Coordinates of C-alpha atoms (C1' of nucleotides) in Angstrom, one line a residue:
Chain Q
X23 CA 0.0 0.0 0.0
X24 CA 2.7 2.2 -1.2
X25 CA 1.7 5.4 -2.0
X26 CA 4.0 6.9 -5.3
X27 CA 5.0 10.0 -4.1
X28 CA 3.4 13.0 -6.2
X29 CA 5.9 13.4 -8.8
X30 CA 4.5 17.2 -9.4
X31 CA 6.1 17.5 -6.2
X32 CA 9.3 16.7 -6.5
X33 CA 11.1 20.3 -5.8
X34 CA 10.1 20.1 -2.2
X35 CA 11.5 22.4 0.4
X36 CA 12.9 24.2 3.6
X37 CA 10.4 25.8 5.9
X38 CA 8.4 28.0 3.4
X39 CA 10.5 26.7 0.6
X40 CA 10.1 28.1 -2.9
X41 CA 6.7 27.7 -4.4
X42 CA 5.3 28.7 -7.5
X43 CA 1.9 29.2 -6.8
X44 CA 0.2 30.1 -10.0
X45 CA -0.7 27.8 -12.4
X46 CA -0.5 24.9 -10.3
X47 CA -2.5 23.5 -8.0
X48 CA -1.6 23.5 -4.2
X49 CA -0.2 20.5 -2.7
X50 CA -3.3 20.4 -0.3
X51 CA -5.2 19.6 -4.0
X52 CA -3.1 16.8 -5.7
X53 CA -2.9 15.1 -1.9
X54 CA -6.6 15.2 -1.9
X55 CA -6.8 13.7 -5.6
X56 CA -4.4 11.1 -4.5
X57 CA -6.6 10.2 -1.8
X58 CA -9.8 9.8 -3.0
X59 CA -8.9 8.5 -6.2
X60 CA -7.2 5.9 -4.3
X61 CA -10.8 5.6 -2.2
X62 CA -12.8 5.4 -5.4
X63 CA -11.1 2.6 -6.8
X64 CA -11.4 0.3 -3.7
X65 CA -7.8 0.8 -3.0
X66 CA -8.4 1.2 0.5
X67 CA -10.4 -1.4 2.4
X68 CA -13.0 -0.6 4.7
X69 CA -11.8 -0.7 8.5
X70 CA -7.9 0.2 6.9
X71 CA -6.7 2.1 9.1
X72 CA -4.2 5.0 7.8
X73 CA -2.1 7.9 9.5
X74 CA -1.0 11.5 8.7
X75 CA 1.9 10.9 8.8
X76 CA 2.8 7.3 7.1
X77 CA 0.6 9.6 4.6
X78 CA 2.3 12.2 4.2
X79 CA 5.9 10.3 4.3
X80 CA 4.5 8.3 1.5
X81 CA 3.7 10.9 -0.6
X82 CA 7.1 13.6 0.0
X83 CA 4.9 16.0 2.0
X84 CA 4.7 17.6 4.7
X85 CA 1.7 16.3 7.8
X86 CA 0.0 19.8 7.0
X87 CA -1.5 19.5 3.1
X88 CA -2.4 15.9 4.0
X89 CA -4.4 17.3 7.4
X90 CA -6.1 19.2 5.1
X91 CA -7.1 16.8 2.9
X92 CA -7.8 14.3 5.2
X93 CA -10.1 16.4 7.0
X94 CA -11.7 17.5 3.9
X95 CA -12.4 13.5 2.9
X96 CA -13.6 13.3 6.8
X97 CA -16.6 16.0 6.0
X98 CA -17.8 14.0 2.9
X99 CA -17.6 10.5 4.9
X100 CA -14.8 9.0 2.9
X101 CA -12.9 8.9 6.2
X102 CA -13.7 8.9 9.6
X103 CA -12.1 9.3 13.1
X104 CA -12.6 6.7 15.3
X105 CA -14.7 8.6 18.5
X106 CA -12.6 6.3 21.1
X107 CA -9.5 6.7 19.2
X108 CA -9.4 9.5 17.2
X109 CA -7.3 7.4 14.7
X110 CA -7.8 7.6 10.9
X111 CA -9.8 5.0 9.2
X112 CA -11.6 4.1 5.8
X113 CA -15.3 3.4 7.3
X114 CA -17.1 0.4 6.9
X115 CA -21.1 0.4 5.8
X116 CA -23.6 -0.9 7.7
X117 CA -26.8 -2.5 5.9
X118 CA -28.5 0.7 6.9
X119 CA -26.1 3.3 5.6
X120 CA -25.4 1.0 2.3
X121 CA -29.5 1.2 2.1
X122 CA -29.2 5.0 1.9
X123 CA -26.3 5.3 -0.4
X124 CA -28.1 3.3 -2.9
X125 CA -31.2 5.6 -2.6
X126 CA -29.3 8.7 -3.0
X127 CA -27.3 7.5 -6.1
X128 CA -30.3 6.1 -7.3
X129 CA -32.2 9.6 -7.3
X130 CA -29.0 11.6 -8.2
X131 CA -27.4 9.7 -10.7
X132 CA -30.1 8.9 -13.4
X133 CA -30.9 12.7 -12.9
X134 CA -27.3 13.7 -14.0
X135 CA -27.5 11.3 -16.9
X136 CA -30.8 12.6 -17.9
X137 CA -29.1 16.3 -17.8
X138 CA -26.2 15.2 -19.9
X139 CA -28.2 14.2 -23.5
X140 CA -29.0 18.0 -24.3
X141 CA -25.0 18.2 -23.7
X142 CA -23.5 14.7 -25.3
X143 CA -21.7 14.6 -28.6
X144 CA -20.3 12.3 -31.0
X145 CA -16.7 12.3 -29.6
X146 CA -17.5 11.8 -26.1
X147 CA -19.8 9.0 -27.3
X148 CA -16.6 7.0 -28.7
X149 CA -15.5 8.0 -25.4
X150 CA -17.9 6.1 -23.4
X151 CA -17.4 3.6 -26.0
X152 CA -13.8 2.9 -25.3
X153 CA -14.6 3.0 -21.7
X154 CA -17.1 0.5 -22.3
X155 CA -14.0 -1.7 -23.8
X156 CA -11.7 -1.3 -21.4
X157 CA -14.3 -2.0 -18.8
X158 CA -15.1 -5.4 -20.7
X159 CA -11.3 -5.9 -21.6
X160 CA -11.2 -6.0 -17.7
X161 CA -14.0 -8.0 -16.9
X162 CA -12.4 -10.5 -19.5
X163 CA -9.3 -10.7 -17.6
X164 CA -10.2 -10.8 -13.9
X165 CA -8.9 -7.8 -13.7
X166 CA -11.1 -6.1 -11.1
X167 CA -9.0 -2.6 -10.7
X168 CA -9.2 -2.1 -14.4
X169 CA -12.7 -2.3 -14.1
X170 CA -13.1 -0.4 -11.2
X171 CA -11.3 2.4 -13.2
X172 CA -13.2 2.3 -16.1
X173 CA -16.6 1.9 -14.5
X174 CA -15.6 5.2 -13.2
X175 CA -14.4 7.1 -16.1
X176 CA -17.6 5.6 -17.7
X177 CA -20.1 7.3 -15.1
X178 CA -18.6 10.7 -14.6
X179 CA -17.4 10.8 -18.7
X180 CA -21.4 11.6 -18.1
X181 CA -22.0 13.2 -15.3
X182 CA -19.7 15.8 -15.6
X183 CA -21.6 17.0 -19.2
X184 CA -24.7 17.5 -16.9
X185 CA -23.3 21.3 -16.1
X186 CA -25.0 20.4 -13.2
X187 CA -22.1 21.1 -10.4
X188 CA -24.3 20.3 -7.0
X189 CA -25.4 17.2 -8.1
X190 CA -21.8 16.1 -9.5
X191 CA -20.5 16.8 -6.0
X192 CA -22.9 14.8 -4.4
X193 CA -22.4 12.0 -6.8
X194 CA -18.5 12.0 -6.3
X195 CA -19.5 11.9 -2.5
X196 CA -21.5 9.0 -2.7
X197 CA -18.8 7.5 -5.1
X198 CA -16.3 7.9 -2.4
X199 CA -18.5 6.5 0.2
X200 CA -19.0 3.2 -1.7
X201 CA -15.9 2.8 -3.2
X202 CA -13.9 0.6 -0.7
X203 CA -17.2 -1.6 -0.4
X204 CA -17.7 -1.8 -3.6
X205 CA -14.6 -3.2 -4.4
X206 CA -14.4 -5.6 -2.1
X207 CA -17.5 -6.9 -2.9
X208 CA -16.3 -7.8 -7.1
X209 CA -13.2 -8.7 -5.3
X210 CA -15.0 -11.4 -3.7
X211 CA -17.3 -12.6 -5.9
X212 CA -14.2 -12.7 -9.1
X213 CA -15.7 -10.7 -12.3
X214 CA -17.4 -13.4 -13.5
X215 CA -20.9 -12.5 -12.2
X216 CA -20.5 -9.2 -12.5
X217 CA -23.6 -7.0 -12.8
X218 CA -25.3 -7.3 -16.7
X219 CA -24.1 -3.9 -17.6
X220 CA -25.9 -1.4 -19.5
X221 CA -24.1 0.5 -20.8
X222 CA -24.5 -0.8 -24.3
X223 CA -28.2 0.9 -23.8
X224 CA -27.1 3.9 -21.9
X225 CA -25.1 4.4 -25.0
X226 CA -27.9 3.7 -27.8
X227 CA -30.2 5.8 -25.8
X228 CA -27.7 8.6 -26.0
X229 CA -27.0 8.0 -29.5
X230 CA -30.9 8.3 -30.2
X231 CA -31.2 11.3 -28.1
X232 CA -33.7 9.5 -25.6
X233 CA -33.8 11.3 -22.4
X234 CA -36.2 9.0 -20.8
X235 CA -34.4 5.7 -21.7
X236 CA -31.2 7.7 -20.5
X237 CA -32.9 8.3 -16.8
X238 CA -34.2 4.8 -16.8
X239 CA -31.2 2.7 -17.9
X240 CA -28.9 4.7 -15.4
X241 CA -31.4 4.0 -12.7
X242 CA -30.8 0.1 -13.5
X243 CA -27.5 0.6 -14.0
X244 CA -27.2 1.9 -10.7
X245 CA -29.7 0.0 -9.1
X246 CA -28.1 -3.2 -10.1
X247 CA -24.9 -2.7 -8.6
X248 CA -25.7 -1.7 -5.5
X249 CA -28.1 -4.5 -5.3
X250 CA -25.4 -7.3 -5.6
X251 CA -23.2 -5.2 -2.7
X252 CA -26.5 -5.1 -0.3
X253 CA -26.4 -8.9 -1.1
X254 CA -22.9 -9.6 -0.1
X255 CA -23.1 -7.6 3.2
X256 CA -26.3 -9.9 4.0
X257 CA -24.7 -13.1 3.0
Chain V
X19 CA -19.5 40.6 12.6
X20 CA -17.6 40.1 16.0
X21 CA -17.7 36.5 16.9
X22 CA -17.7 36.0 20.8
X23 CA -14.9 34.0 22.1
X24 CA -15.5 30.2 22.2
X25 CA -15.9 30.0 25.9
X26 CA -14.9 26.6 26.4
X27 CA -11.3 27.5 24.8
X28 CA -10.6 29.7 27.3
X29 CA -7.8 28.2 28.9
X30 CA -4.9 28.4 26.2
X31 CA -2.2 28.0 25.9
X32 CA 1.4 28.2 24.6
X33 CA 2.7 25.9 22.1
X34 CA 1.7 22.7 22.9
X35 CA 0.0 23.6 25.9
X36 CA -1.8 21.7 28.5
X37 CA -5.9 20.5 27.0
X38 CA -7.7 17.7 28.8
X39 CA -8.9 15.8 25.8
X40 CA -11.3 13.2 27.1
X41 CA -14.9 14.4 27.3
X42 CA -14.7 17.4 25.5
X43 CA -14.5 18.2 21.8
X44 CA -11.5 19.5 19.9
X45 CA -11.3 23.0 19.3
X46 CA -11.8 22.5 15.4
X47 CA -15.0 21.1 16.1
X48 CA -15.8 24.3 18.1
X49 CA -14.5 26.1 15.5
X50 CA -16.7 24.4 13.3
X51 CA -19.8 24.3 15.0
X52 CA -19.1 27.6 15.5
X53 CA -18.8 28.7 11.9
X54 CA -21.6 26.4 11.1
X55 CA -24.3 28.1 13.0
X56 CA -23.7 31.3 11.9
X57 CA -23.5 30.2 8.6
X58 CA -27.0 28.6 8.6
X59 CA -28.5 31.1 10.4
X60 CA -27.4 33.6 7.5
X61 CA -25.3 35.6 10.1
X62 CA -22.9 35.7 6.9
X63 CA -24.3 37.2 3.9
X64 CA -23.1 35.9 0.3
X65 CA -19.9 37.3 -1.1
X66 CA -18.8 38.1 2.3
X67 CA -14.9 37.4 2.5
X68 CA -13.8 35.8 6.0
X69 CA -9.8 34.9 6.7
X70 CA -8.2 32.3 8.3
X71 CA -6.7 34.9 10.9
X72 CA -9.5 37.3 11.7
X73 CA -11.6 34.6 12.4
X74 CA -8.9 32.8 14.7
X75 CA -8.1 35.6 16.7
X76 CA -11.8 36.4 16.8
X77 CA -12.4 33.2 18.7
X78 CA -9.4 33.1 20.6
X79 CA -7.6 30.5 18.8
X80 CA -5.0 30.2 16.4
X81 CA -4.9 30.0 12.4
X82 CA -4.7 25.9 12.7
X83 CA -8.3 24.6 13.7
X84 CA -9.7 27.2 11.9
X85 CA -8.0 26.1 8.9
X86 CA -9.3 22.8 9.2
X87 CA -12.3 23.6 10.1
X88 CA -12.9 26.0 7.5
X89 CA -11.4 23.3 4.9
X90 CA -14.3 21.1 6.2
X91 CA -17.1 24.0 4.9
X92 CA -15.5 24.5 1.5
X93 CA -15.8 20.4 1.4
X94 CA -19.9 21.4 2.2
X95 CA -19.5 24.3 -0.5
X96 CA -20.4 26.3 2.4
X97 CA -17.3 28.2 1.9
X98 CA -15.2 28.6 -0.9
X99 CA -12.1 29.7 -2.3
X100 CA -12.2 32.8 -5.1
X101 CA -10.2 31.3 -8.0
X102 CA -7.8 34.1 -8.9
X103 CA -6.9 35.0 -5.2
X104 CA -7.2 31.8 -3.4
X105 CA -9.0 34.2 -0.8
X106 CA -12.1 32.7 1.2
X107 CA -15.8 34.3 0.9
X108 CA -18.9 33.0 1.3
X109 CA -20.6 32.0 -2.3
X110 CA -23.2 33.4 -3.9
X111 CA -26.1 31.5 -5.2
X112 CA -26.6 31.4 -9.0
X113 CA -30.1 30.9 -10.1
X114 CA -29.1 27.7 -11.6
X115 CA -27.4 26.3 -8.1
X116 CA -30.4 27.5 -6.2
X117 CA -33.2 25.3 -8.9
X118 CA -30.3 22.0 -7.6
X119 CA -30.4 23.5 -4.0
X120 CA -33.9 23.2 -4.2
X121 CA -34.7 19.5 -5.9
X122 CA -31.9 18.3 -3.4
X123 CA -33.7 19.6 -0.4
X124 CA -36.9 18.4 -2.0
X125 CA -35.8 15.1 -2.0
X126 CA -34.5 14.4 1.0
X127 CA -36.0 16.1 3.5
X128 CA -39.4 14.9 3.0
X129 CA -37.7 11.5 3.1
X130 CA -36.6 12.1 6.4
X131 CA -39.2 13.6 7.6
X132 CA -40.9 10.4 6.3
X133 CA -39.0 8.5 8.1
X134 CA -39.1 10.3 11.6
X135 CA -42.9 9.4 11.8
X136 CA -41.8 6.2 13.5
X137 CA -39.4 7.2 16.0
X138 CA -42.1 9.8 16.9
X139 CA -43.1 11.0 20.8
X140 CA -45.1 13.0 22.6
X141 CA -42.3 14.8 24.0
X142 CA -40.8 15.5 20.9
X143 CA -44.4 16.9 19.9
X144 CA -44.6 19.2 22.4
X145 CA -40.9 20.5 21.5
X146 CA -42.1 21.2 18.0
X147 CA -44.8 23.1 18.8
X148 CA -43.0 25.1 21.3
X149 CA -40.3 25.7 18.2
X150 CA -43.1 26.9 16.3
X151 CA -44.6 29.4 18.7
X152 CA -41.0 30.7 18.5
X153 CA -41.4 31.0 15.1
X154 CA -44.5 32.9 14.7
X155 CA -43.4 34.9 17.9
X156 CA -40.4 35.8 16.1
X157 CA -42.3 36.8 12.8
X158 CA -44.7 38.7 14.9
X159 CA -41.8 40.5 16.0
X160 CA -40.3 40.9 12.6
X161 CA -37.4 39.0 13.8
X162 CA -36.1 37.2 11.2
X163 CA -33.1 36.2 13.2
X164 CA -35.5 34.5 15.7
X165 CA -37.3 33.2 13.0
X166 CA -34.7 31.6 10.8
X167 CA -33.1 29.9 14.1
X168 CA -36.8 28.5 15.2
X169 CA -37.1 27.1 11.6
X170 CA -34.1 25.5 11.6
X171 CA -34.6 24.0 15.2
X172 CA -38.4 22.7 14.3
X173 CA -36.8 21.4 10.9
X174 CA -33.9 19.5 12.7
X175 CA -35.4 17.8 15.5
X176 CA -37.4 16.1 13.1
X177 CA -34.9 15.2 10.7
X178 CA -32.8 14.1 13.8
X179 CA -35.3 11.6 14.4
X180 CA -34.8 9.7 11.0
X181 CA -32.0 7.5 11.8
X182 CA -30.5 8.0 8.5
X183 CA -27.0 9.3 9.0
X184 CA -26.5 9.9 5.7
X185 CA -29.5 11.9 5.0
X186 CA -29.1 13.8 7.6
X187 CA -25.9 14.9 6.3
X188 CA -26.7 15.8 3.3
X189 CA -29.6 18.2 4.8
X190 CA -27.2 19.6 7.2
X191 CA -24.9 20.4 3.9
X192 CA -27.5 21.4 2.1
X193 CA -28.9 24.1 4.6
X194 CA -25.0 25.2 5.1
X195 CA -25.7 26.2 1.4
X196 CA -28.5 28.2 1.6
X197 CA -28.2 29.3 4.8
X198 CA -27.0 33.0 3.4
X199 CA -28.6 33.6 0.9
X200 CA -32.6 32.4 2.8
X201 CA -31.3 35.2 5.5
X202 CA -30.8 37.9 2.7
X203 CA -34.4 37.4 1.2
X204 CA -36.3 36.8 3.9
X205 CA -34.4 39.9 5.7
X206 CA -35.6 41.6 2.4
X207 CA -38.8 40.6 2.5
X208 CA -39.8 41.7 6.1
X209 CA -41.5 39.0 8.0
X210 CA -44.7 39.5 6.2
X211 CA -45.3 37.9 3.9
X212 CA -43.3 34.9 5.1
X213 CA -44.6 31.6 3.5
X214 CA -47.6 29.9 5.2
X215 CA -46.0 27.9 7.6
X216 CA -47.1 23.9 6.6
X217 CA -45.5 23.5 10.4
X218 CA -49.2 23.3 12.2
X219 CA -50.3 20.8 9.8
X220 CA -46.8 18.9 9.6
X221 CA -47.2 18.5 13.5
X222 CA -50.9 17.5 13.4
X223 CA -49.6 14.4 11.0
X224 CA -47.2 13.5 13.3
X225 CA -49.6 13.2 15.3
X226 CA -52.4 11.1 13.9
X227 CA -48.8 9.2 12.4
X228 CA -49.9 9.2 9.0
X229 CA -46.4 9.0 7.2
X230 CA -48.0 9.8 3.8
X231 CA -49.0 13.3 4.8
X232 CA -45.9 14.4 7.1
X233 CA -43.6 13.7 3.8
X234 CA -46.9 15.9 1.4
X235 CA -46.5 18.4 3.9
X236 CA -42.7 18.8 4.2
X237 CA -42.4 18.9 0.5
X238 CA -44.5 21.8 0.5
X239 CA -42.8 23.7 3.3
X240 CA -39.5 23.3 1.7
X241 CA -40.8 23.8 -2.0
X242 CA -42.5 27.2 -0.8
X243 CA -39.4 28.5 0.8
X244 CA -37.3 27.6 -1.9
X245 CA -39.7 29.2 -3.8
X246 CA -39.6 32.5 -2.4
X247 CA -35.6 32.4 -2.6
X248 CA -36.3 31.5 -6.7
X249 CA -38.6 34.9 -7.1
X250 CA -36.0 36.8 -5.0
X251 CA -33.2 35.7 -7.3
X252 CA -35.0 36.6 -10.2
X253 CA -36.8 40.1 -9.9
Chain M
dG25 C1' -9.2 67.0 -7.1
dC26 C1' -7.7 62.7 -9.3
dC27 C1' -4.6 59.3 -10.5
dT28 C1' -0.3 56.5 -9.8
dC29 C1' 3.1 54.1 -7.5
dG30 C1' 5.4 52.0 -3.7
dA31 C1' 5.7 50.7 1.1
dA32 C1' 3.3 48.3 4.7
dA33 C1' -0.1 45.1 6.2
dA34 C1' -2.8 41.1 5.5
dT35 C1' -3.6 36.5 3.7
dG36 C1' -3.2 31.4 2.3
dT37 C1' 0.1 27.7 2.3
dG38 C1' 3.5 24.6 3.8
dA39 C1' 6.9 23.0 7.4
dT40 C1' 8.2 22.2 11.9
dC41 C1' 7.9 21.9 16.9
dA42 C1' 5.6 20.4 21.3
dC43 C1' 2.6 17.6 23.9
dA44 C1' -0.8 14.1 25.6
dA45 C1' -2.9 10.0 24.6
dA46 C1' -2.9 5.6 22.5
dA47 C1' -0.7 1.6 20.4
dT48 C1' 3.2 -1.4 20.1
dG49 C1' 6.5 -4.6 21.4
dG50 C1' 9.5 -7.2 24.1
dG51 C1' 11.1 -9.2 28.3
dA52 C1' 9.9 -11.0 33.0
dA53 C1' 6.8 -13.7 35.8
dA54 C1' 3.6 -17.5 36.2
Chain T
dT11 C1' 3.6 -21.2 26.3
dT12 C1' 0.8 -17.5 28.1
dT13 C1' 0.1 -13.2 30.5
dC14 C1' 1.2 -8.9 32.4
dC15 C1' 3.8 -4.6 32.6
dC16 C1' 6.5 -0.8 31.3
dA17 C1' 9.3 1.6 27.9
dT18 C1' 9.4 3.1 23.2
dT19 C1' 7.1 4.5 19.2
dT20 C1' 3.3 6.3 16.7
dT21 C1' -0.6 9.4 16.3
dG22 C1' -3.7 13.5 16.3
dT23 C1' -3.9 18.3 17.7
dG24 C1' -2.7 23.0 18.3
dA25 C1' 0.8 26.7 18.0
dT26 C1' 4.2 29.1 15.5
dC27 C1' 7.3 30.4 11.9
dA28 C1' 8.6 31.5 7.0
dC29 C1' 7.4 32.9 2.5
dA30 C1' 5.1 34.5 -1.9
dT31 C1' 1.2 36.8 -3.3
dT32 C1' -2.3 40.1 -2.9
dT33 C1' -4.6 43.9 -1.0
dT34 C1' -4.6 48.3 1.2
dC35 C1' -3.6 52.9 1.7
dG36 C1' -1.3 57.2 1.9
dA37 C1' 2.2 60.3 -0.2
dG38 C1' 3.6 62.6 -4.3
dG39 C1' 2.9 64.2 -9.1
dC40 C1' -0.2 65.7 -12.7

DNA sequence: GCCTCGAAAATGTGATCACAAAATGGGAAA
DNA sequence: TTTCCCATTTTGTGATCACATTTTCGAGGC
């Protein structure tokens, strides 16, 4: 559970060492992205515990960006504090908080899809397309990260054409929530099984201009996924 | 726009100095909580620019918690960070934000509302109709300090109720958002013509425990003062 | 009077230090 | 071998310092 450090980082620095600031994000930001990229992907199992500073050792930073961060991942539940503790670790979901994460990316995400057919055009069609491959490439191969990734890139390739920057939020939120679950749920089950996707409709639905059949097929999409993790928590 | 010293913090402190930290909560929560109320309760208006140090020094405290703490409310959008000076203000609503604001709170908070029915008592009964006398004492009054405080009070203690965690989250986030600008038009307005508080009838379903109604009747509070803040916007 | 320019103050960001509490680990006792 | 205890290490938290950038504001020139 290495972390690469951030190679845009690499000219690190004496107390108040020499920063360019414009231009380039802060190191607060790219510690964040490193994070929760890391949490969307599963990288991080639920109950891992981590620390500020094997963090920010791990990544050539100083404790301070990665307190920032970390508290920023805290407020949108990616994280958590243990109350008797206080120590750092990736949350686990109960039946009950799983129950409401489905709900809410079941209400937010079909509506974001919905938003993004007055926006979609032929090129990021082929995008989806290719995620689409890579994301059956993956399934091919076992290879549950790959399709972690690309289911990813897949659902916010859309989401993010919905110009619709409340909801997005929310959905990256309940991304990062289910994230760690989610992959240890297809880690556990291989990719054989994994979830009929539709894709293939949310595509031709795009194609056609369908708004309706847009809402509808993400709402499955969704809904089926979340389904087979409220399974293996039962089971 | 003083803040009054957080009371419990009283007792600093040189570097590393001597807190008891069993029992009572960090000063970054403080800070938070803090922040948070005024926040909700409007006490800063949109486009208000805060920083780091006038707020620490106006709570006794240094730059640190606040930093985190402040981090926490840009993670909310409650706060955010100008793009061309990295300075922090509290952001304005675009008309377009508000219409998300709006379905968001629509959605959830008649859900948990929905859900509270259950959990349900007479004492909690009787606290909701002594929040609401506050309320129409305060718009009686023309207090619309008063009355945006009892609002959020009778609105929370239900949604508290709920045992959804992670609804209740995203309603705490969600009134961080709008927080400002509802205290701008409803400070515009005068107490007035304040929308015709559903909050009798709301409490009368509660009563009787028909579920069905309490989530009609939230919808409608929440879609009439979302309402109002949509008019305001525009004209 | 109005504008311009430069010095001073303020601000966000990152690094480092200090401290209390919790976790860890290894040796002694049973 | 197992259990208990104490020293060492690790961790989160808050304060402070250093630095580059931006804002502020008053003096001087038109």
């Amino acid at each position: 559970m290495t972390f690469p450090a951030l190679t845009r980082l690499a000219q690190t620095s004496v107390p108040g060492g020499t920063e360019v600031r414009d231009e380039e994000s802060s190191v607060h930001d790219q510690v964040y992205e490193a994070l929760a990229n890391r949490l969307i992907q599963g990288q991080l199992p639920p109950g891992k515990s981590v620390s500020l500073r094997t963090l920010a050792s791990g990544l050539g930073v100083s404790p301070m960006p990665v307190r920032e961060a970390v508290r920023r991942l805290i407020a949108q539940k990616a994280l958590e504090l243990q109350p008797s503790n206080k120590r750092l670790r990736v949350p686990s979901l109960s039946e009950d908080r799983l129950r409401q994460l489905m709900m809410a990316r079941q209400w937010v995400e079909p509506e974001l899809a919905f938003r993004a057919v007055a926006a979609m055009t032929r090129d990021v069609i082929a995008e989806l397309k290719a995620d689409d491959q890579r994301l059956m490439a993956a399934l091919g191969k076992g290879d549950v990260d790959g399709y972690m990734q690309a289911n990813h890139a897949f659902h916010f390739r859309i989401y993010r054409l919905a110009q619709a920057d409340l909801f997005l939020d929310m959905a990256k939120t309940l991304w990062l929530q289910s994230g760690p679950f989610m992959r240890v749920v297809f880690g556990r089950l291989g990719t054989v099984q994994l979830p009929q996707d539709h894709h293939q409709e949310l595509i031709r639905a795009f194609e056609t201009g369908d708004a309706g059949a847009v809402r509808q097929h993400m709402s499955d999409d969704v809904h089926e996924g979340m389904e087979l993790m409220l399974e293996a928590l039962k089971g």
